[in-house]
């Protein structure tokens, strides 16, 4: 089984998502997202949705950083110890207009 994570670029105040995908899975996956360096999850799959998407409704600069997703698989009565995804990097920025003017 393979676990992939993508990177995200977010505009301050505009909803963004990080996605973790599992391939070659058998059973029911459950997903928990962590910001690297923190022990408390930033998102835990509610168990009924089995969604791998962590959505940040109003990203701010404090959301910048590396994230990882821990995936556990349940087959029957057995749940594995889980697998960590690759690290996904989120970069948040403010919109800025660059205006150029041709000088003659």
C-alpha positions as YAML, in Angstrom:
chain: A
units: angstrom
residues:
- id: 1
  name: UNK
  ca: [0.00, 0.00, 0.00]
- id: 2
  name: UNK
  ca: [1.28, 3.48, -0.81]
- id: 3
  name: UNK
  ca: [0.40, 6.81, 0.77]
- id: 4
  name: UNK
  ca: [0.82, 10.09, -1.06]
- id: 5
  name: UNK
  ca: [0.44, 13.67, 0.09]
- id: 6
  name: UNK
  ca: [0.38, 16.78, -2.00]
- id: 7
  name: UNK
  ca: [1.48, 20.32, -1.36]
- id: 8
  name: UNK
  ca: [-0.83, 23.30, -1.12]
- id: 9
  name: UNK
  ca: [-0.61, 26.99, -1.77]
- id: 10
  name: UNK
  ca: [-3.25, 29.03, 0.01]
- id: 11
  name: UNK
  ca: [-4.43, 32.59, -0.34]
- id: 12
  name: UNK
  ca: [-5.17, 34.18, 3.05]
- id: 13
  name: UNK
  ca: [-8.89, 33.93, 3.75]
- id: 14
  name: UNK
  ca: [-9.67, 31.59, 0.82]
- id: 15
  name: UNK
  ca: [-10.60, 27.98, 1.58]
- id: 16
  name: UNK
  ca: [-7.90, 25.43, 0.73]
- id: 17
  name: UNK
  ca: [-7.44, 21.69, 1.18]
- id: 18
  name: UNK
  ca: [-4.67, 19.16, 1.63]
- id: 19
  name: UNK
  ca: [-5.37, 15.68, 0.26]
- id: 20
  name: UNK
  ca: [-3.90, 12.34, 1.27]
- id: 21
  name: UNK
  ca: [-4.52, 9.32, -0.94]
- id: 22
  name: UNK
  ca: [-4.14, 5.62, -0.18]
- id: 23
  name: UNK
  ca: [-3.52, 3.09, -2.94]
- id: 24
  name: UNK
  ca: [-3.68, -0.66, -2.80]
- id: 25
  name: UNK
  ca: [-5.84, -0.60, 0.30]
- id: 26
  name: UNK
  ca: [-8.02, -3.36, 1.66]
- id: 27
  name: UNK
  ca: [-10.44, -2.46, 4.40]
- id: 28
  name: UNK
  ca: [-11.74, 0.82, 5.75]
- id: 29
  name: UNK
  ca: [-9.22, 3.66, 6.01]
- id: 30
  name: UNK
  ca: [-9.33, 6.37, 8.65]
- id: 31
  name: UNK
  ca: [-7.33, 9.61, 8.37]
- id: 32
  name: UNK
  ca: [-5.76, 11.93, 10.96]
- id: 33
  name: UNK
  ca: [-3.88, 15.08, 9.90]
- id: 34
  name: UNK
  ca: [-1.07, 16.59, 12.00]
- id: 35
  name: UNK
  ca: [0.96, 19.73, 11.65]
- id: 36
  name: UNK
  ca: [4.56, 18.53, 11.88]
- id: 37
  name: UNK
  ca: [5.96, 19.25, 15.34]
- id: 38
  name: UNK
  ca: [2.56, 19.13, 17.06]
- id: 39
  name: UNK
  ca: [1.10, 16.10, 18.84]
- id: 40
  name: UNK
  ca: [-2.52, 17.25, 18.64]
- id: 41
  name: UNK
  ca: [-4.28, 16.45, 15.34]
- id: 42
  name: UNK
  ca: [-5.53, 19.37, 13.26]
- id: 43
  name: UNK
  ca: [-8.17, 17.12, 11.67]
- id: 44
  name: UNK
  ca: [-9.55, 13.69, 12.52]
- id: 45
  name: UNK
  ca: [-11.77, 11.81, 10.11]
- id: 46
  name: UNK
  ca: [-15.14, 11.44, 11.86]
- id: 47
  name: UNK
  ca: [-15.21, 7.76, 10.91]
- id: 48
  name: UNK
  ca: [-18.34, 7.95, 8.85]
- id: 49
  name: UNK
  ca: [-17.00, 10.07, 6.02]
- id: 50
  name: UNK
  ca: [-13.66, 8.27, 5.51]
- id: 51
  name: UNK
  ca: [-12.35, 11.43, 3.91]
- id: 52
  name: UNK
  ca: [-8.69, 12.06, 3.32]
- id: 53
  name: UNK
  ca: [-9.15, 15.79, 2.78]
- id: 54
  name: UNK
  ca: [-8.14, 18.35, 5.40]
- id: 55
  name: UNK
  ca: [-9.87, 21.64, 4.58]
- id: 56
  name: UNK
  ca: [-8.85, 24.98, 6.09]
- id: 57
  name: UNK
  ca: [-11.81, 27.34, 5.71]
- id: 58
  name: UNK
  ca: [-9.97, 30.59, 6.47]
- id: 59
  name: UNK
  ca: [-6.21, 30.03, 6.13]
- id: 60
  name: UNK
  ca: [-3.88, 32.52, 7.78]
- id: 61
  name: UNK
  ca: [-0.09, 32.80, 7.95]
- id: 62
  name: UNK
  ca: [-0.17, 30.69, 11.13]
- id: 63
  name: UNK
  ca: [-1.31, 27.77, 8.94]
- id: 64
  name: UNK
  ca: [2.00, 27.77, 7.02]
- id: 65
  name: UNK
  ca: [4.05, 24.66, 7.60]
- id: 66
  name: UNK
  ca: [4.49, 20.98, 6.99]
- id: 67
  name: UNK
  ca: [1.60, 18.56, 7.50]
- id: 68
  name: UNK
  ca: [1.33, 14.79, 7.45]
- id: 69
  name: UNK
  ca: [-1.56, 12.39, 7.39]
- id: 70
  name: UNK
  ca: [-1.65, 9.17, 9.44]
- id: 71
  name: UNK
  ca: [-3.78, 6.47, 7.86]
- id: 72
  name: UNK
  ca: [-5.01, 3.40, 9.70]
- id: 73
  name: UNK
  ca: [-6.82, 0.53, 8.04]
- id: 74
  name: UNK
  ca: [-9.50, -1.60, 9.64]
- id: 75
  name: UNK
  ca: [-10.17, -5.05, 8.21]
- id: 76
  name: UNK
  ca: [-12.82, -6.91, 10.15]
- id: 77
  name: UNK
  ca: [-11.93, -6.60, 13.83]
- id: 78
  name: UNK
  ca: [-8.27, -5.79, 13.18]
- id: 79
  name: UNK
  ca: [-6.86, -2.25, 12.90]
- id: 80
  name: UNK
  ca: [-3.22, -1.75, 11.91]
- id: 81
  name: UNK
  ca: [-0.83, 0.66, 13.66]
- id: 82
  name: UNK
  ca: [-1.13, 3.15, 10.84]
- id: 83
  name: UNK
  ca: [1.11, 4.59, 8.16]
- id: 84
  name: UNK
  ca: [2.40, 8.16, 7.88]
- id: 85
  name: UNK
  ca: [2.14, 9.96, 4.57]
- id: 86
  name: UNK
  ca: [4.90, 11.95, 3.00]
- id: 87
  name: UNK
  ca: [5.03, 15.51, 4.30]
- id: 88
  name: UNK
  ca: [2.79, 18.05, 2.58]
- id: 89
  name: UNK
  ca: [3.91, 21.68, 2.68]
- id: 90
  name: UNK
  ca: [1.37, 24.50, 2.92]
- id: 91
  name: UNK
  ca: [2.44, 27.99, 1.94]
- id: 92
  name: UNK
  ca: [0.04, 30.87, 2.66]
- id: 93
  name: UNK
  ca: [0.32, 34.25, 0.99]
- id: 94
  name: UNK
  ca: [-1.57, 37.51, 0.59]
- id: 95
  name: UNK
  ca: [-2.66, 38.61, -2.85]
- id: 96
  name: UNK
  ca: [-0.57, 41.37, -4.25]
- id: 97
  name: UNK
  ca: [-0.90, 42.99, -7.62]
- id: 98
  name: UNK
  ca: [2.23, 43.68, -9.57]
- id: 99
  name: UNK
  ca: [1.73, 46.57, -11.90]
- id: 100
  name: UNK
  ca: [4.29, 47.18, -14.56]
- id: 101
  name: UNK
  ca: [4.55, 50.22, -16.73]
- id: 102
  name: UNK
  ca: [6.53, 50.52, -19.90]
- id: 103
  name: UNK
  ca: [8.66, 53.62, -19.91]
- id: 104
  name: UNK
  ca: [9.13, 55.34, -23.24]
...
